[in-house]
């Protein structure tokens, strides 16, 4: 019997820890989302219209101490809208069937309130950087300052740095190279093209590093400015093509929706044990890939939310809540319908996530669909690379706010961008699931333990809206119960 390879051994080790973690985490995500939904009075629905209005009106707001609310929304969306919307959705459908889409929708609707809670807390406990004068914060900060557990904040920060600074960067750049390879036709039996691709992928990797370096070395302020321009354009173009395909197949939409709902409740256990046996493959894949895409409750988007300069913490909470809706209910849904409406090739089962979406798009619009999606995916994944970096930078500063350390960290991040482009990193998806799971588990427990602050903030925001205030303003002096706990020079 042959010995397992290093990659196989690593894959097994990762799954040994990841599988039981996710068996519990799936239920925790749902229960925490329901907890905040019910006790906030279904805030994600009540404040939805307000979130759209606030996001649009904040484009012209600028402050030397922080980025605008719209820039924070765009930065959060830059990280959310990426490989998860294209490759992740295809992967979920390929493994879990059409029913996985239903669970993606459900976890997004519930998770919108978790996103509001975590981003509101990030604003409440944010700090002003002593060197730059700009705001920064996130779960590591509210775990330390709100719960008084710095060690747990350090564990969270390390998990996020590994996940978003290293692992996810490799996933993004690897998906870019796969999409370009597919668009060039260098798949299958084409030996000559495959040989050339061994050189091309290094060129792609070097090109990504050259493009990302000046943005990453500019820090979160430059990331937010780039995201503000790139994200609306790339999402808009992709949505227009997807909507064209959906409208062209309008008569088939009811049957596709029926398939999604029917397969959502077709039970095939995803794992062993009590918790794993209660979860279907469709549910597991839908929630996993949904969380990877929209990040609700994961503890990533609050890092961008904390950098915004706003009048009230809940203002940024509602904007990040809107990001979850746009990511999953709109962008992911478009990808799902493009795939489920397609006449897929016979070798569809052998295609990777992104290549399955490319094949589906090609069946709708012809050969140019491969190249088009490769370009869109490049924009999606590249924006995610810089968005992910913004999250990782805030947590690196939490660990050690030092210019030399930050420079070394940026170089390592760029190294992982290159590594992902030139290496087969199937196991990295599993590494991403594990580190994402650790982050989400810590963050979900933290926001529940800090939930009393969330409800005070939401109540204060609601009171001011009902009083007719167009722009609610939070004043810490008005809340003695908070002022006794929060030592802040921000509010």
Coordinates of C-alpha atoms in Angstrom, one line a residue:
X1 CA 0.0 0.0 0.0
X2 CA 1.4 3.4 -1.0
X3 CA 2.0 6.0 1.6
X4 CA -0.3 9.1 1.4
X5 CA 1.3 12.2 0.0
X6 CA 1.9 15.3 2.1
X7 CA -1.1 17.1 0.5
X8 CA -3.4 14.1 1.3
X9 CA -2.1 14.0 4.9
X10 CA -2.6 17.7 5.3
X11 CA -6.1 17.4 3.8
X12 CA -6.9 14.6 6.4
X13 CA -5.5 16.6 9.3
X14 CA -7.5 19.7 8.4
X15 CA -10.7 17.8 8.1
X16 CA -10.2 16.1 11.4
X17 CA -10.6 19.5 13.1
X18 CA -12.8 21.2 10.5
X19 CA -15.6 18.6 10.3
X20 CA -16.7 18.6 13.9
X21 CA -16.3 22.4 14.1
X22 CA -18.6 23.0 11.2
X23 CA -21.1 20.4 12.5
X24 CA -21.7 22.7 15.5
X25 CA -21.0 26.1 13.7
X26 CA -23.9 25.6 11.2
X27 CA -26.4 25.6 14.0
X28 CA -24.6 28.4 15.9
X29 CA -24.9 30.6 12.8
X30 CA -28.6 30.0 12.5
X31 CA -29.3 30.4 16.2
X32 CA -27.3 33.6 16.6
X33 CA -28.9 35.1 13.5
X34 CA -32.4 34.2 14.8
X35 CA -31.4 35.6 18.3
X36 CA -30.5 39.0 16.9
X37 CA -33.4 39.0 14.4
X38 CA -36.0 38.4 17.1
X39 CA -34.7 40.6 19.9
X40 CA -33.9 43.5 17.6
X41 CA -37.4 43.5 16.3
X42 CA -36.4 42.1 12.8
X43 CA -34.1 45.1 12.3
X44 CA -32.8 43.8 9.0
X45 CA -36.2 44.2 7.5
X46 CA -37.3 47.3 9.4
X47 CA -34.1 49.2 8.6
X48 CA -33.6 47.9 5.0
X49 CA -34.9 51.0 3.2
X50 CA -32.9 53.2 5.6
X51 CA -29.7 51.3 4.8
X52 CA -30.1 51.9 1.1
X53 CA -30.7 55.6 1.6
X54 CA -27.8 56.0 4.0
X55 CA -25.4 54.1 1.7
X56 CA -26.3 56.3 -1.3
X57 CA -26.2 59.6 0.6
X58 CA -22.8 58.9 2.1
X59 CA -20.8 58.9 -1.1
X60 CA -19.9 62.6 -0.7
X61 CA -19.1 62.3 3.0
X62 CA -15.3 62.5 3.7
X63 CA -13.4 62.8 7.0
X64 CA -9.7 62.9 7.8
X65 CA -10.2 60.5 10.6
X66 CA -11.9 57.7 8.6
X67 CA -13.2 56.6 5.3
X68 CA -16.8 57.4 4.2
X69 CA -19.6 55.0 5.0
X70 CA -19.9 54.3 1.3
X71 CA -16.2 53.5 1.0
X72 CA -16.6 51.1 4.0
X73 CA -19.5 49.5 2.2
X74 CA -17.5 49.2 -1.0
X75 CA -14.5 47.8 0.8
X76 CA -16.7 45.2 2.6
X77 CA -18.3 44.4 -0.7
X78 CA -14.9 44.1 -2.4
X79 CA -14.1 41.3 -0.1
X80 CA -17.6 39.7 -0.2
X81 CA -18.1 39.9 -4.0
X82 CA -15.5 37.6 -5.4
X83 CA -14.7 33.9 -6.0
X84 CA -17.5 32.9 -3.6
X85 CA -20.1 34.4 -5.9
X86 CA -18.9 32.5 -8.9
X87 CA -16.7 29.5 -8.0
X88 CA -18.3 29.1 -4.5
X89 CA -21.8 29.0 -5.8
X90 CA -20.9 26.5 -8.5
X91 CA -19.1 24.3 -5.9
X92 CA -22.1 24.4 -3.6
X93 CA -24.5 23.3 -6.5
X94 CA -22.0 20.7 -7.8
X95 CA -21.8 19.0 -4.4
X96 CA -25.1 19.8 -2.7
X97 CA -27.4 20.2 -5.7
X98 CA -29.8 23.0 -6.4
X99 CA -31.1 22.9 -2.9
X100 CA -27.9 24.5 -1.6
X101 CA -29.1 27.8 -3.1
X102 CA -32.1 27.8 -0.7
X103 CA -29.8 27.5 2.3
X104 CA -27.5 30.3 1.0
X105 CA -30.6 32.5 0.8
X106 CA -31.8 31.6 4.3
X107 CA -28.4 32.1 6.0
X108 CA -28.1 35.5 4.3
X109 CA -31.5 36.7 5.4
X110 CA -30.8 35.6 9.0
X111 CA -27.2 36.6 8.9
X112 CA -28.0 40.2 7.8
X113 CA -28.9 40.9 11.5
X114 CA -25.7 39.3 12.7
X115 CA -23.8 41.6 10.3
X116 CA -25.6 44.6 11.7
X117 CA -24.7 43.5 15.2
X118 CA -21.0 42.9 14.6
X119 CA -20.4 46.0 12.6
X120 CA -22.3 48.2 15.1
X121 CA -20.0 46.8 17.8
X122 CA -17.0 47.4 15.7
X123 CA -18.0 51.1 15.5
X124 CA -18.8 51.3 19.2
X125 CA -15.4 49.9 20.3
X126 CA -13.2 51.4 17.5
X127 CA -10.1 53.3 18.4
X128 CA -8.1 56.2 16.9
X129 CA -4.7 55.2 15.6
X130 CA -2.0 57.2 17.5
X131 CA 0.2 57.4 14.3
X132 CA -2.3 58.2 11.6
X133 CA -5.2 59.6 13.5
X134 CA -7.5 57.2 11.6
X135 CA -10.1 54.8 13.0
X136 CA -9.5 51.1 13.2
X137 CA -11.3 48.3 15.0
X138 CA -13.1 45.0 14.5
X139 CA -13.8 41.8 16.6
X140 CA -10.3 41.6 18.1
X141 CA -10.8 45.1 19.5
X142 CA -14.4 44.6 20.8
X143 CA -13.3 41.2 22.3
X144 CA -10.5 42.9 24.2
X145 CA -12.3 46.1 25.2
X146 CA -15.8 44.8 25.5
X147 CA -15.2 41.3 27.0
X148 CA -11.8 42.1 28.6
X149 CA -10.3 39.0 27.0
X150 CA -7.2 40.2 25.1
X151 CA -5.9 36.6 24.7
X152 CA -9.1 35.7 22.8
X153 CA -8.7 38.8 20.7
X154 CA -5.2 37.7 19.8
X155 CA -6.5 34.2 18.8
X156 CA -9.1 35.8 16.6
X157 CA -6.6 38.2 15.0
X158 CA -4.2 35.4 14.2
X159 CA -7.0 33.3 12.7
X160 CA -8.1 36.3 10.5
X161 CA -4.6 37.1 9.4
X162 CA -4.0 33.5 8.3
X163 CA -7.4 33.2 6.7
X164 CA -7.7 36.6 4.9
X165 CA -4.0 37.6 4.7
X166 CA -2.7 34.3 3.4
X167 CA -5.2 31.5 2.6
X168 CA -7.9 33.5 0.9
X169 CA -5.4 35.4 -1.1
X170 CA -4.1 32.1 -2.6
X171 CA -7.7 31.0 -3.4
X172 CA -8.4 34.3 -5.2
X173 CA -5.2 34.3 -7.3
X174 CA -5.5 30.5 -8.1
X175 CA -9.1 31.0 -9.3
X176 CA -7.9 33.8 -11.6
X177 CA -5.3 31.5 -13.2
X178 CA -7.9 28.7 -13.6
X179 CA -10.3 31.0 -15.3
X180 CA -7.6 32.4 -17.7
X181 CA -6.4 28.8 -18.4
X182 CA -10.0 27.8 -19.2
X183 CA -10.6 30.8 -21.4
X184 CA -7.3 30.0 -23.4
X185 CA -8.5 26.4 -23.9
X186 CA -5.6 25.0 -22.0
X187 CA -7.6 22.2 -20.3
X188 CA -8.1 18.5 -21.1
X189 CA -5.8 16.7 -23.6
X190 CA -4.1 19.8 -25.2
X191 CA -0.5 18.8 -24.2
X192 CA 1.2 21.7 -26.1
X193 CA -1.0 24.3 -24.5
X194 CA -0.6 22.6 -21.1
X195 CA 3.1 22.9 -21.5
X196 CA 2.9 26.6 -22.3
X197 CA 0.7 27.1 -19.4
X198 CA 3.5 26.1 -17.0
X199 CA 5.2 29.4 -18.1
X200 CA 2.0 31.5 -18.4
X201 CA 0.8 30.9 -14.9
X202 CA 4.1 32.4 -13.5
X203 CA 3.5 35.5 -15.7
X204 CA -0.1 35.8 -14.3
X205 CA 1.2 35.5 -10.8
X206 CA 3.9 38.1 -11.3
X207 CA 1.3 40.4 -12.9
X208 CA -1.0 40.1 -9.9
X209 CA 1.8 41.0 -7.5
X210 CA 2.8 44.0 -9.6
X211 CA -0.9 45.2 -9.7
X212 CA -1.6 44.6 -6.0
X213 CA 1.6 45.9 -4.5
X214 CA 1.0 49.7 -4.8
X215 CA -2.5 49.3 -3.5
X216 CA -1.6 47.1 -0.6
X217 CA 1.4 49.3 0.4
X218 CA -1.0 52.3 0.4
X219 CA -3.0 50.8 3.3
X220 CA -6.7 50.7 3.9
X221 CA -7.3 54.3 2.8
X222 CA -6.0 53.5 -0.7
X223 CA -7.8 50.2 -0.8
X224 CA -11.1 51.9 0.0
X225 CA -10.6 54.5 -2.8
X226 CA -9.9 51.7 -5.4
X227 CA -12.8 49.6 -4.1
X228 CA -15.2 52.6 -4.4
X229 CA -14.5 52.8 -8.1
X230 CA -14.0 49.1 -9.1
X231 CA -16.7 47.3 -7.1
X232 CA -19.9 49.1 -8.5
X233 CA -18.6 48.7 -12.1
X234 CA -17.6 45.1 -12.0
X235 CA -20.8 44.0 -10.1
X236 CA -22.9 46.1 -12.5
X237 CA -21.5 44.5 -15.7
X238 CA -21.8 40.9 -14.3
X239 CA -25.3 41.5 -13.1
X240 CA -26.4 43.0 -16.5
X241 CA -25.2 39.9 -18.4
X242 CA -26.7 37.6 -15.8
X243 CA -30.1 39.4 -15.9
X244 CA -30.1 39.2 -19.7
X245 CA -29.8 35.4 -19.5
X246 CA -32.5 35.2 -16.8
X247 CA -34.9 37.4 -18.8
X248 CA -34.2 35.3 -21.9
X249 CA -35.3 32.2 -19.9
X250 CA -38.1 33.8 -18.0
X251 CA -40.5 30.9 -18.7
X252 CA -38.1 28.4 -17.0
X253 CA -37.6 30.4 -13.8
X254 CA -40.6 28.9 -11.9
X255 CA -39.4 25.3 -12.5
X256 CA -35.8 26.3 -11.4
X257 CA -37.2 27.9 -8.2
X258 CA -39.3 24.7 -7.7
X259 CA -36.2 22.6 -8.1
X260 CA -34.3 24.7 -5.5
X261 CA -37.0 24.3 -2.9
X262 CA -37.6 20.6 -3.6
X263 CA -33.9 19.7 -3.4
X264 CA -33.4 21.9 -0.3
X265 CA -35.3 19.4 1.8
X266 CA -34.0 16.2 0.1
X267 CA -32.1 14.7 3.0
X268 CA -28.7 13.1 2.7
X269 CA -26.6 13.4 5.8
X270 CA -23.5 15.5 5.4
X271 CA -21.5 13.9 8.2
X272 CA -21.5 11.5 11.1
X273 CA -22.3 12.1 14.8
X274 CA -25.4 13.7 16.2
X275 CA -24.9 17.2 14.8
X276 CA -23.4 16.1 11.4
X277 CA -26.2 13.6 10.9
X278 CA -28.8 16.3 11.4
X279 CA -27.4 18.3 8.5
X280 CA -28.0 17.5 4.8
X281 CA -25.3 17.9 2.2
X282 CA -27.3 20.7 0.5
X283 CA -27.7 22.5 3.8
X284 CA -24.0 22.1 4.7
X285 CA -22.8 23.4 1.3
X286 CA -25.3 26.2 1.1
X287 CA -24.4 27.6 4.5
X288 CA -20.6 27.0 4.1
X289 CA -20.4 28.7 0.7
X290 CA -22.9 31.3 1.7
X291 CA -20.8 32.3 4.7
X292 CA -17.6 32.3 2.6
X293 CA -19.3 34.7 0.2
X294 CA -21.3 37.1 2.4
X295 CA -19.2 36.8 5.6
X296 CA -22.2 37.5 7.9
X297 CA -21.2 36.8 11.5
X298 CA -17.7 35.7 10.4
X299 CA -16.0 38.8 11.9
X300 CA -14.3 40.1 8.8
X301 CA -16.5 42.9 7.5
X302 CA -16.5 44.7 10.9
X303 CA -12.8 45.5 10.3
X304 CA -13.8 47.7 7.3
X305 CA -16.9 49.0 9.2
X306 CA -14.8 50.2 12.1
X307 CA -12.7 52.4 9.7
X308 CA -15.7 54.5 8.7
X309 CA -16.4 57.9 10.1
X310 CA -20.1 57.9 10.9
X311 CA -22.5 59.7 13.4
X312 CA -24.0 56.5 14.8
X313 CA -22.6 53.0 15.1
X314 CA -25.9 51.5 13.7
X315 CA -25.5 53.6 10.6
X316 CA -22.5 51.5 9.6
X317 CA -24.2 48.3 10.9
X318 CA -27.1 48.8 8.4
X319 CA -24.7 49.5 5.5
X320 CA -22.8 46.3 6.1
X321 CA -26.1 44.5 6.5
X322 CA -27.0 45.7 3.0
X323 CA -23.7 44.3 1.8
X324 CA -24.8 40.8 2.8
X325 CA -28.1 41.2 0.9
X326 CA -26.4 42.4 -2.3
X327 CA -23.8 39.7 -2.2
X328 CA -26.0 36.7 -1.7
X329 CA -29.6 37.6 -2.6
X330 CA -28.5 39.4 -5.8
X331 CA -25.0 38.4 -7.0
X332 CA -24.9 34.7 -5.8
X333 CA -28.5 34.2 -7.0
X334 CA -27.6 35.5 -10.5
X335 CA -24.8 32.9 -10.7
X336 CA -27.0 30.1 -9.4
X337 CA -29.7 30.9 -12.1
X338 CA -27.1 31.1 -14.9
X339 CA -25.8 27.6 -13.9
X340 CA -29.2 26.0 -13.3
X341 CA -30.7 27.4 -16.6
X342 CA -27.7 26.2 -18.7
X343 CA -27.3 23.2 -20.9
X344 CA -24.0 21.9 -19.4
X345 CA -21.4 19.8 -21.3
X346 CA -21.1 16.1 -20.7
X347 CA -17.8 16.6 -18.7
X348 CA -19.5 19.1 -16.3
X349 CA -18.8 16.7 -13.3
X350 CA -15.0 17.1 -14.0
X351 CA -15.0 20.9 -14.1
X352 CA -13.8 23.0 -11.1
X353 CA -16.2 25.5 -9.6
X354 CA -15.2 28.5 -11.7
X355 CA -14.9 26.4 -14.9
X356 CA -18.4 25.1 -14.3
X357 CA -19.7 28.7 -14.2
X358 CA -17.7 29.5 -17.4
X359 CA -19.2 26.5 -19.2
X360 CA -22.7 27.5 -18.1
X361 CA -22.1 31.1 -19.4
X362 CA -20.7 29.8 -22.7
X363 CA -23.8 27.7 -23.2
X364 CA -25.9 30.8 -22.9
X365 CA -24.0 33.4 -24.9
X366 CA -21.4 31.5 -26.9
X367 CA -17.6 31.3 -26.9
X368 CA -17.1 34.8 -25.8
X369 CA -18.6 33.9 -22.4
X370 CA -15.4 32.2 -21.4
X371 CA -13.3 35.2 -21.9
X372 CA -15.9 37.6 -20.5
X373 CA -16.2 35.6 -17.2
X374 CA -12.4 35.3 -17.0
X375 CA -12.2 39.1 -17.1
X376 CA -15.1 39.6 -14.7
X377 CA -13.6 37.0 -12.4
X378 CA -10.2 38.7 -12.5
X379 CA -11.9 42.0 -11.4
X380 CA -13.9 40.2 -8.7
X381 CA -10.9 38.2 -7.4
X382 CA -8.5 41.1 -7.6
X383 CA -10.8 43.4 -5.7
X384 CA -11.2 40.6 -3.1
X385 CA -7.4 40.4 -2.7
X386 CA -7.2 44.1 -1.8
X387 CA -10.4 43.9 0.3
X388 CA -9.1 40.9 2.2
X389 CA -5.8 42.7 2.8
X390 CA -7.7 45.6 4.5
X391 CA -9.1 43.2 7.0
X392 CA -5.8 41.6 7.7
X393 CA -4.0 44.9 8.1
X394 CA -6.3 46.0 10.9
X395 CA -5.6 42.8 12.8
X396 CA -1.9 42.9 12.2
X397 CA -1.9 46.4 13.8
X398 CA -3.8 44.9 16.7
X399 CA -1.0 42.4 17.2
X400 CA 1.9 44.8 16.5
X401 CA 1.4 48.4 15.2
X402 CA 4.9 48.8 13.8
X403 CA 6.0 50.1 10.3
X404 CA 8.7 47.4 9.8
X405 CA 6.4 44.6 10.9
X406 CA 3.6 45.9 8.6
X407 CA 6.1 46.1 5.6
X408 CA 7.2 42.5 6.1
X409 CA 3.6 41.4 6.5
X410 CA 2.7 43.1 3.2
X411 CA 5.5 41.3 1.4
X412 CA 4.3 37.9 2.8
X413 CA 0.8 38.7 1.6
X414 CA 2.1 39.4 -1.9
X415 CA 4.0 36.1 -1.7
X416 CA 0.8 34.2 -1.1
X417 CA -0.8 36.0 -4.0
X418 CA 2.0 34.6 -6.2
X419 CA 1.9 31.2 -4.6
X420 CA -1.8 30.7 -5.3
X421 CA -1.4 31.7 -8.9
X422 CA 1.3 29.1 -9.7
X423 CA 0.3 26.2 -7.4
X424 CA -2.5 23.7 -7.3
X425 CA -4.2 24.7 -4.0
X426 CA -7.4 22.5 -3.8
X427 CA -6.5 21.8 -0.1
X428 CA -6.5 25.6 0.5
X429 CA -10.3 25.6 0.3
X430 CA -10.3 23.3 3.3
X431 CA -7.7 25.4 5.1
X432 CA -10.0 28.4 4.4
X433 CA -13.0 26.6 5.8
X434 CA -11.1 25.7 9.0
X435 CA -9.7 29.2 9.7
X436 CA -13.0 30.8 8.7
X437 CA -14.8 28.4 11.1
X438 CA -12.5 29.4 14.0
X439 CA -13.0 33.1 13.3
X440 CA -16.8 32.7 13.0
X441 CA -17.0 30.6 16.2
X442 CA -15.1 33.1 18.3
X443 CA -17.0 36.1 16.8
X444 CA -20.5 34.6 17.2
X445 CA -19.9 33.9 20.9
X446 CA -18.5 37.4 21.4
X447 CA -21.4 39.3 19.8
X448 CA -23.9 37.3 21.8
X449 CA -22.0 38.1 25.0
X450 CA -22.0 41.8 23.9
X451 CA -25.6 41.7 22.7
X452 CA -26.8 44.1 25.4
X453 CA -24.7 46.8 23.8
X454 CA -26.2 46.0 20.3
X455 CA -29.7 46.3 21.6
X456 CA -29.0 49.6 23.3
X457 CA -27.5 51.0 20.1
X458 CA -30.5 49.8 18.0
X459 CA -33.0 51.2 20.4
X460 CA -31.2 54.6 20.4
X461 CA -31.1 54.6 16.6
X462 CA -34.8 53.7 16.4
X463 CA -35.7 56.4 18.9
X464 CA -34.0 59.1 16.9
X465 CA -35.5 58.0 13.6
X466 CA -39.0 58.0 15.2
X467 CA -38.3 61.5 16.5
X468 CA -37.8 62.6 12.9
X469 CA -34.0 63.0 12.9
X470 CA -32.6 62.6 9.4
X471 CA -29.1 61.7 10.7
X472 CA -29.2 60.0 14.1
X473 CA -26.2 60.8 16.3
X474 CA -24.8 58.7 19.1
X475 CA -23.6 60.4 22.2
X476 CA -21.9 58.3 24.8
X477 CA -22.8 60.8 27.6
X478 CA -26.5 59.9 27.1
X479 CA -25.9 56.3 28.1
X480 CA -24.3 56.1 31.6
X481 CA -24.6 52.3 31.5
X482 CA -22.3 52.3 28.4
X483 CA -20.0 55.1 29.5
X484 CA -19.1 53.2 32.7
X485 CA -17.8 50.3 30.5
X486 CA -16.5 52.1 27.4
X487 CA -13.5 54.3 27.7
X488 CA -13.6 56.0 24.4
X489 CA -12.3 59.3 22.9
X490 CA -14.4 58.6 19.8
X491 CA -18.0 59.0 20.9

